Short mmCIF file of C-alpha atoms and ligand atoms in Angstrom, two decimals:
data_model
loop_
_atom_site.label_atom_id
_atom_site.label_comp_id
_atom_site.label_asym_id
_atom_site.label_seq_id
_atom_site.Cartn_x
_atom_site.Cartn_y
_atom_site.Cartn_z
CA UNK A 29 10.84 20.80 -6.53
CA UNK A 30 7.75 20.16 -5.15
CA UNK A 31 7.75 17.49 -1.95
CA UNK A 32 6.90 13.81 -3.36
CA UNK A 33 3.79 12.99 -0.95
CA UNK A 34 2.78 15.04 1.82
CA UNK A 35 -0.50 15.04 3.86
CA UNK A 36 -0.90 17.92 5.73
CA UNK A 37 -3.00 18.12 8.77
CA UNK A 38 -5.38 15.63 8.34
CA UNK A 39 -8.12 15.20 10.79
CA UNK A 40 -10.77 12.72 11.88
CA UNK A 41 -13.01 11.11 14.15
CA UNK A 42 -13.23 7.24 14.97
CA UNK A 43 -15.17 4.98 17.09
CA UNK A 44 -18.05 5.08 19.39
CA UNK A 45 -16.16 7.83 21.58
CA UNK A 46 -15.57 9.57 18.43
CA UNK A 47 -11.95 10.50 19.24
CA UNK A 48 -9.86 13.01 16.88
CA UNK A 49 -6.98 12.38 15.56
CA UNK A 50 -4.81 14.94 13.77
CA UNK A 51 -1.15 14.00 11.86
CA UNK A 52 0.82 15.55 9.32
CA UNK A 53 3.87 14.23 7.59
CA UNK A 54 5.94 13.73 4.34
CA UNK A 55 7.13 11.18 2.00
CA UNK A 56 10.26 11.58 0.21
CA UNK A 57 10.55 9.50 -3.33
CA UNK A 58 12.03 6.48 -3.13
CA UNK A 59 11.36 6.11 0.57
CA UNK A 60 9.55 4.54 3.44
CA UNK A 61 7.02 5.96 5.69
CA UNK A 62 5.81 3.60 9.10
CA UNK A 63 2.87 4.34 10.40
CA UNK A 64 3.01 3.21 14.15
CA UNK A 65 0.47 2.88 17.28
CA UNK A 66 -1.68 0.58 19.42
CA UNK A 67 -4.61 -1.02 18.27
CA UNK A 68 -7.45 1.12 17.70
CA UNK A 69 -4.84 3.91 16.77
CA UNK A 70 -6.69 4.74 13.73
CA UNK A 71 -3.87 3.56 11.29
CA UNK A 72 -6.05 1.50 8.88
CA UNK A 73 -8.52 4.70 8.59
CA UNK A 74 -5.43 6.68 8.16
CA UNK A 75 -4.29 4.54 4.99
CA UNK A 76 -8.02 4.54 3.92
CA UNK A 77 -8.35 8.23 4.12
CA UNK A 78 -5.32 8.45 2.07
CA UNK A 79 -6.33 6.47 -0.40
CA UNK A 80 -9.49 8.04 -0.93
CA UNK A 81 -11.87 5.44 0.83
CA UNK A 82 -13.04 7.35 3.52
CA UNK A 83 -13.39 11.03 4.03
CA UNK A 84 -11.47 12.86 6.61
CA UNK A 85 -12.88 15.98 8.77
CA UNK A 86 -9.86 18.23 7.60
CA UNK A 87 -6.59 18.25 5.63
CA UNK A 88 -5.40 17.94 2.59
CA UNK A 89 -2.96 15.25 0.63
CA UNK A 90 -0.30 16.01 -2.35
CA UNK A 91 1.47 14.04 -4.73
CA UNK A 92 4.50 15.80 -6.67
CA UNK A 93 2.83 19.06 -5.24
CA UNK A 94 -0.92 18.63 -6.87
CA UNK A 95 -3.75 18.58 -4.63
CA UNK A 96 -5.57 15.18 -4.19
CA UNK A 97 -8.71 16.70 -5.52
CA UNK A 98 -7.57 18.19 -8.59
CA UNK A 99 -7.65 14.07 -9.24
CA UNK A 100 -10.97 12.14 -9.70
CA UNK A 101 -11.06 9.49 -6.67
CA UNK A 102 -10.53 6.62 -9.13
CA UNK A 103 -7.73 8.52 -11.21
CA UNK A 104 -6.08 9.04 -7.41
CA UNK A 105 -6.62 5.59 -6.59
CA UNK A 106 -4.53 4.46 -9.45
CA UNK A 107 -1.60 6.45 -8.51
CA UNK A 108 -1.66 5.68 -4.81
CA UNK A 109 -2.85 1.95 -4.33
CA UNK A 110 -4.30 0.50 -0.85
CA UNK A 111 -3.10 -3.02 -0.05
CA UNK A 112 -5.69 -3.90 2.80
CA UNK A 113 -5.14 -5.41 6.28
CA UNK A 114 -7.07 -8.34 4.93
CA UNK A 115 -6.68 -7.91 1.09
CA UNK A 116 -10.35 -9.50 -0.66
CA UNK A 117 -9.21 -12.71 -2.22
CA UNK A 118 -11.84 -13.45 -5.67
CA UNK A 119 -13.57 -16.25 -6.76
CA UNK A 120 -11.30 -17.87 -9.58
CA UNK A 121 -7.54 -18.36 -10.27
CA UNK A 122 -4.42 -16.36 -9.28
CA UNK A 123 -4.66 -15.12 -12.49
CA UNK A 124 -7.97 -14.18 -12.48
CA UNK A 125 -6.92 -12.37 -9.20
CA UNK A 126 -4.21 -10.35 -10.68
CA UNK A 127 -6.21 -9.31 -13.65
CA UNK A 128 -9.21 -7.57 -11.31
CA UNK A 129 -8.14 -4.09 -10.56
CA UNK A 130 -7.40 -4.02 -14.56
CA UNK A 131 -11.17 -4.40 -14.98
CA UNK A 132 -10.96 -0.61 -14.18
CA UNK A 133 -11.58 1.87 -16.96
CA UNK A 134 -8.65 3.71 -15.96
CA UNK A 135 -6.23 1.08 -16.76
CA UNK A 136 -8.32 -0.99 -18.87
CA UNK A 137 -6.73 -4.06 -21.08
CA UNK A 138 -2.72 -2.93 -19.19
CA UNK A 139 -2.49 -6.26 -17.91
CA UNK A 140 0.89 -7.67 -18.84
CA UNK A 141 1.27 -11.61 -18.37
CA UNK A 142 4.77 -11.47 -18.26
CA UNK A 143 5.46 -9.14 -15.58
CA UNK A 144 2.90 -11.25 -13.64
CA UNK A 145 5.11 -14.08 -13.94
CA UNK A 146 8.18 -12.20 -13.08
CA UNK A 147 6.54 -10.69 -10.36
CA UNK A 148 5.68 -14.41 -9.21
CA UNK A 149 9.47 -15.69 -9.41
CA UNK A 150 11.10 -12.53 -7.57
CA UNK A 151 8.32 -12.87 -4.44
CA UNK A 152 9.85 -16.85 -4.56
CA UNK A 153 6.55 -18.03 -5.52
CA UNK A 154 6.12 -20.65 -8.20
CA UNK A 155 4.66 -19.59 -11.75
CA UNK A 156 2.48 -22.24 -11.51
CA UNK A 157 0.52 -20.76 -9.43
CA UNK A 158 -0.68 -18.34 -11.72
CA UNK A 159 -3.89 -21.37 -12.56
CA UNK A 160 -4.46 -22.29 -9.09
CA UNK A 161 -8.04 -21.57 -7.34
CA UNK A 162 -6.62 -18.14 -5.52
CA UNK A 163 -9.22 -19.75 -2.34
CA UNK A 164 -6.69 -22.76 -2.34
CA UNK A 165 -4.13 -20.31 -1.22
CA UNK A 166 -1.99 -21.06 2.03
CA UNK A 167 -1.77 -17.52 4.11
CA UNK A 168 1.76 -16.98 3.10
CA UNK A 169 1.14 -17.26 -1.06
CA UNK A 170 -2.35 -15.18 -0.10
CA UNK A 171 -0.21 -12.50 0.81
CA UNK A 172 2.32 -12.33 -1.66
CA UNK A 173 -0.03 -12.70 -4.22
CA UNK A 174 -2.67 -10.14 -3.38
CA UNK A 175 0.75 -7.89 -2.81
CA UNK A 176 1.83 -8.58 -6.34
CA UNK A 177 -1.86 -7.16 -7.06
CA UNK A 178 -1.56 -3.43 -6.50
CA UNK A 179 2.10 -3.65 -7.61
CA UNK A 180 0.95 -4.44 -11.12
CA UNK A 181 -1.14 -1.61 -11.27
CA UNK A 182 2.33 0.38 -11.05
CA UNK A 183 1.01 3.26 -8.48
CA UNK A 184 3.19 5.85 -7.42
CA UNK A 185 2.29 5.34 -3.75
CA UNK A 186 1.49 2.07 -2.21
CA UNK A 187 -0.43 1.97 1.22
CA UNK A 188 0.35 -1.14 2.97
CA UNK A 189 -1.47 -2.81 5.59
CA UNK A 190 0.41 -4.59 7.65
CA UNK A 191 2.03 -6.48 4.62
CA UNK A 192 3.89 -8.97 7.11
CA UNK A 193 1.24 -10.89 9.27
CA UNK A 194 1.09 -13.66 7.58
CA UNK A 195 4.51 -14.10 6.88
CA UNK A 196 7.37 -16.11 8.41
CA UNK A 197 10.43 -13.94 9.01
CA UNK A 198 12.21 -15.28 5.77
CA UNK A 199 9.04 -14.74 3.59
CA UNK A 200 8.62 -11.61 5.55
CA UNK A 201 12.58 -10.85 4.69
CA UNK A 202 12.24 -11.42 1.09
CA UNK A 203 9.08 -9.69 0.73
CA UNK A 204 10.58 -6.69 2.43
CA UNK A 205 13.64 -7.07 0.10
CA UNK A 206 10.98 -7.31 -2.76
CA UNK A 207 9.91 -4.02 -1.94
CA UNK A 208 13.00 -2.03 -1.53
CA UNK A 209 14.14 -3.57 -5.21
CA UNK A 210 10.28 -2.13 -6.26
CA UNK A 211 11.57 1.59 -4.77
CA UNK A 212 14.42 1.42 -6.60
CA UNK A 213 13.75 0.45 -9.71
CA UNK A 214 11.56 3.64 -11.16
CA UNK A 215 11.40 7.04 -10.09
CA UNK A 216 8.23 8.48 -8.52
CA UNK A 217 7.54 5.73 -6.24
CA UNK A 218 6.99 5.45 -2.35
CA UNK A 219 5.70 3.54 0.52
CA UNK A 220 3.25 4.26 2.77
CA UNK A 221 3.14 1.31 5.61
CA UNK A 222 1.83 -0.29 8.66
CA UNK A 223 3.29 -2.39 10.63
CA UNK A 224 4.11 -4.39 14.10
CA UNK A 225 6.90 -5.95 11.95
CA UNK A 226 10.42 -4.50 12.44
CA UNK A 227 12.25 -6.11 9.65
CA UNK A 228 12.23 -3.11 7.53
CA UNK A 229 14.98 -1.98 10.14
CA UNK A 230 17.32 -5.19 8.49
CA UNK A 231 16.96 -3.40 5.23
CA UNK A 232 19.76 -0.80 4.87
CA UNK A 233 19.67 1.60 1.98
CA UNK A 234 16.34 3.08 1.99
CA UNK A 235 15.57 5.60 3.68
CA UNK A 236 12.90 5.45 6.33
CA UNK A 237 10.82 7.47 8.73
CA UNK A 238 8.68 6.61 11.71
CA UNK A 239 4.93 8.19 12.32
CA UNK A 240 3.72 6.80 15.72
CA UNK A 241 -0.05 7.04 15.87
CA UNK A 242 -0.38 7.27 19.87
CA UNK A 243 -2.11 9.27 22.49
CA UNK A 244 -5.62 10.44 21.00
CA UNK A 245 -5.47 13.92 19.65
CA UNK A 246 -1.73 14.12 19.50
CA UNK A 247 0.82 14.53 16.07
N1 LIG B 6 -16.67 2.50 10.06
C1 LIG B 6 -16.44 2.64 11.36
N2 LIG B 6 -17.42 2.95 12.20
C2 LIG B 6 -17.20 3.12 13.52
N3 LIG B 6 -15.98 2.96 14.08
C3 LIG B 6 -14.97 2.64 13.29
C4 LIG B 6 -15.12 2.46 11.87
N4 LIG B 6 -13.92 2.14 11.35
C5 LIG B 6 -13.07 2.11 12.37
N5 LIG B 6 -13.68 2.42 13.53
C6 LIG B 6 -13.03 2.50 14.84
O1 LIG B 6 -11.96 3.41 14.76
C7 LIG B 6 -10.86 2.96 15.54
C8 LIG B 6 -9.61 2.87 14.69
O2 LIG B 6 -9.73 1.81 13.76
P1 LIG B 6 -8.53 1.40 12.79
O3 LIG B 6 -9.00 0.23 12.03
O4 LIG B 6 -8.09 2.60 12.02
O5 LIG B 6 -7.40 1.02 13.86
P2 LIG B 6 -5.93 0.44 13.64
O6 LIG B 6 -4.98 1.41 14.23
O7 LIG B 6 -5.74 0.08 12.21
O8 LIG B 6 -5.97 -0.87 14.54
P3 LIG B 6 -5.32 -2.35 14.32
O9 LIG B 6 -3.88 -2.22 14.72
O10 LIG B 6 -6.10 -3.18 15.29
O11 LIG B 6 -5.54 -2.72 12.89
C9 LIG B 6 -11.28 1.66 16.16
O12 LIG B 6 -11.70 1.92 17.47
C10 LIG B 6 -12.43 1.19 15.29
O13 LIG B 6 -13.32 0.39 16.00
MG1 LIG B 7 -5.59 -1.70 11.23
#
């Protein structure tokens, strides 16, 4: 058996000083990987470089043991999903919202109302949402909501941006729950995360691992 998701020395440059960093880890299915590390670690250009956004100096990524560019970028994208540290919120309703990345030809016309809906209900949001002006949003429902966004896609991988920070610790609880239930309930899935947040430690059951981004150069 192939490993699940595994990026294997990846390497790049950031900022003015144009520091390296180099990691390396693994995913198994059905699990959790936190990526850790100061400000300025590099951790959103880590997710990005994962997803496909930006291009990294060195290194290559697999999923279920096939190299990331035997994919087209947008055929990759599908399968591992980037929710971003400040997720683009659309002109137009919630619905409108959720319907975007289907625009894609990749996915084109998959859009499923219902699972919308359901998806609505189990992040403890109303349904009635689904018509309000997504700008009208309060933090909290912005966040669930552009969550629920990538999660409708149905990636294999999701790359999360620190999912919690606008969340209170019970929305943060239940969105945390939200996810584990989203590992479990298909095969082929995992998480790829960021975040200050510990309340994935209150979450027994799934396995987890910790990649600290720290000192430049080092992992
Ligand atoms: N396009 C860019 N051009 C130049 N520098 C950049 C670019 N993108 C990021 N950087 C720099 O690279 C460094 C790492 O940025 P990154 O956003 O990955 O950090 P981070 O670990 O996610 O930080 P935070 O916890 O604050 O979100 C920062 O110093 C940032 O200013
Ligand atoms: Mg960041």
């Amino acid at each position: 058996m192939p490993e699940f998701f595994k990026f294997d020395q990846i390497e790049y440059h950031m900022g003015a000083a144009g520091r390296t960093v180099k990691v390396s880890s693994d995913l198994e299915e059905g699990s959790i990987l936190v990526i850790k590390g100061p400000s300025g670690a590099g951790k959103t250009t880590l997710l990005r470089i994962l997803a496909r956004l930006l291009e990294c100096d060195k290194g290559q990524v697999f999923l279920q043991g096939q190299n990331w560019l035997s994919f087209t970028p947008q055929l990759w994208r599908s399968k591992i999903n980037y929710l971003a540290q400040k997720p683009a919120v659309f002109n137009g309703t919630v619905l409108d919202n959720l319907k975007k990345p289907f625009a894609l030809k990749i996915k084109k016309d998959m859009f499923n109302l219902d699972e919308a809906i359901d998806g609505l209900r189990e992040l403890s949001l109303n349904e009635n949402l689904i018509h309000q002006d997504a700008r009208t949003l309060s933090g909290g429902e912005t966040a669930r909501i552009t969550l629920l966004r990538p999660i409708l896609f149905k990636p294999n991988i999701l790359l999360l941006d620190e999912p919690f920070a606008s969340l209170d610790d019970n929305s943060a609880r239940s969105v945390m729950e939200f996810l584990k239930r989203w590992l479990e309930n298909e095969t082929g899935r995992g998480i790829v995360m960021v975040t200050h947040n510990d309340i994935y430690k209150d979450i027994s059951g799934i396995k987890i691992q910790e990649l600290e981004l720290s000192e430049p150069g080092v992992n």
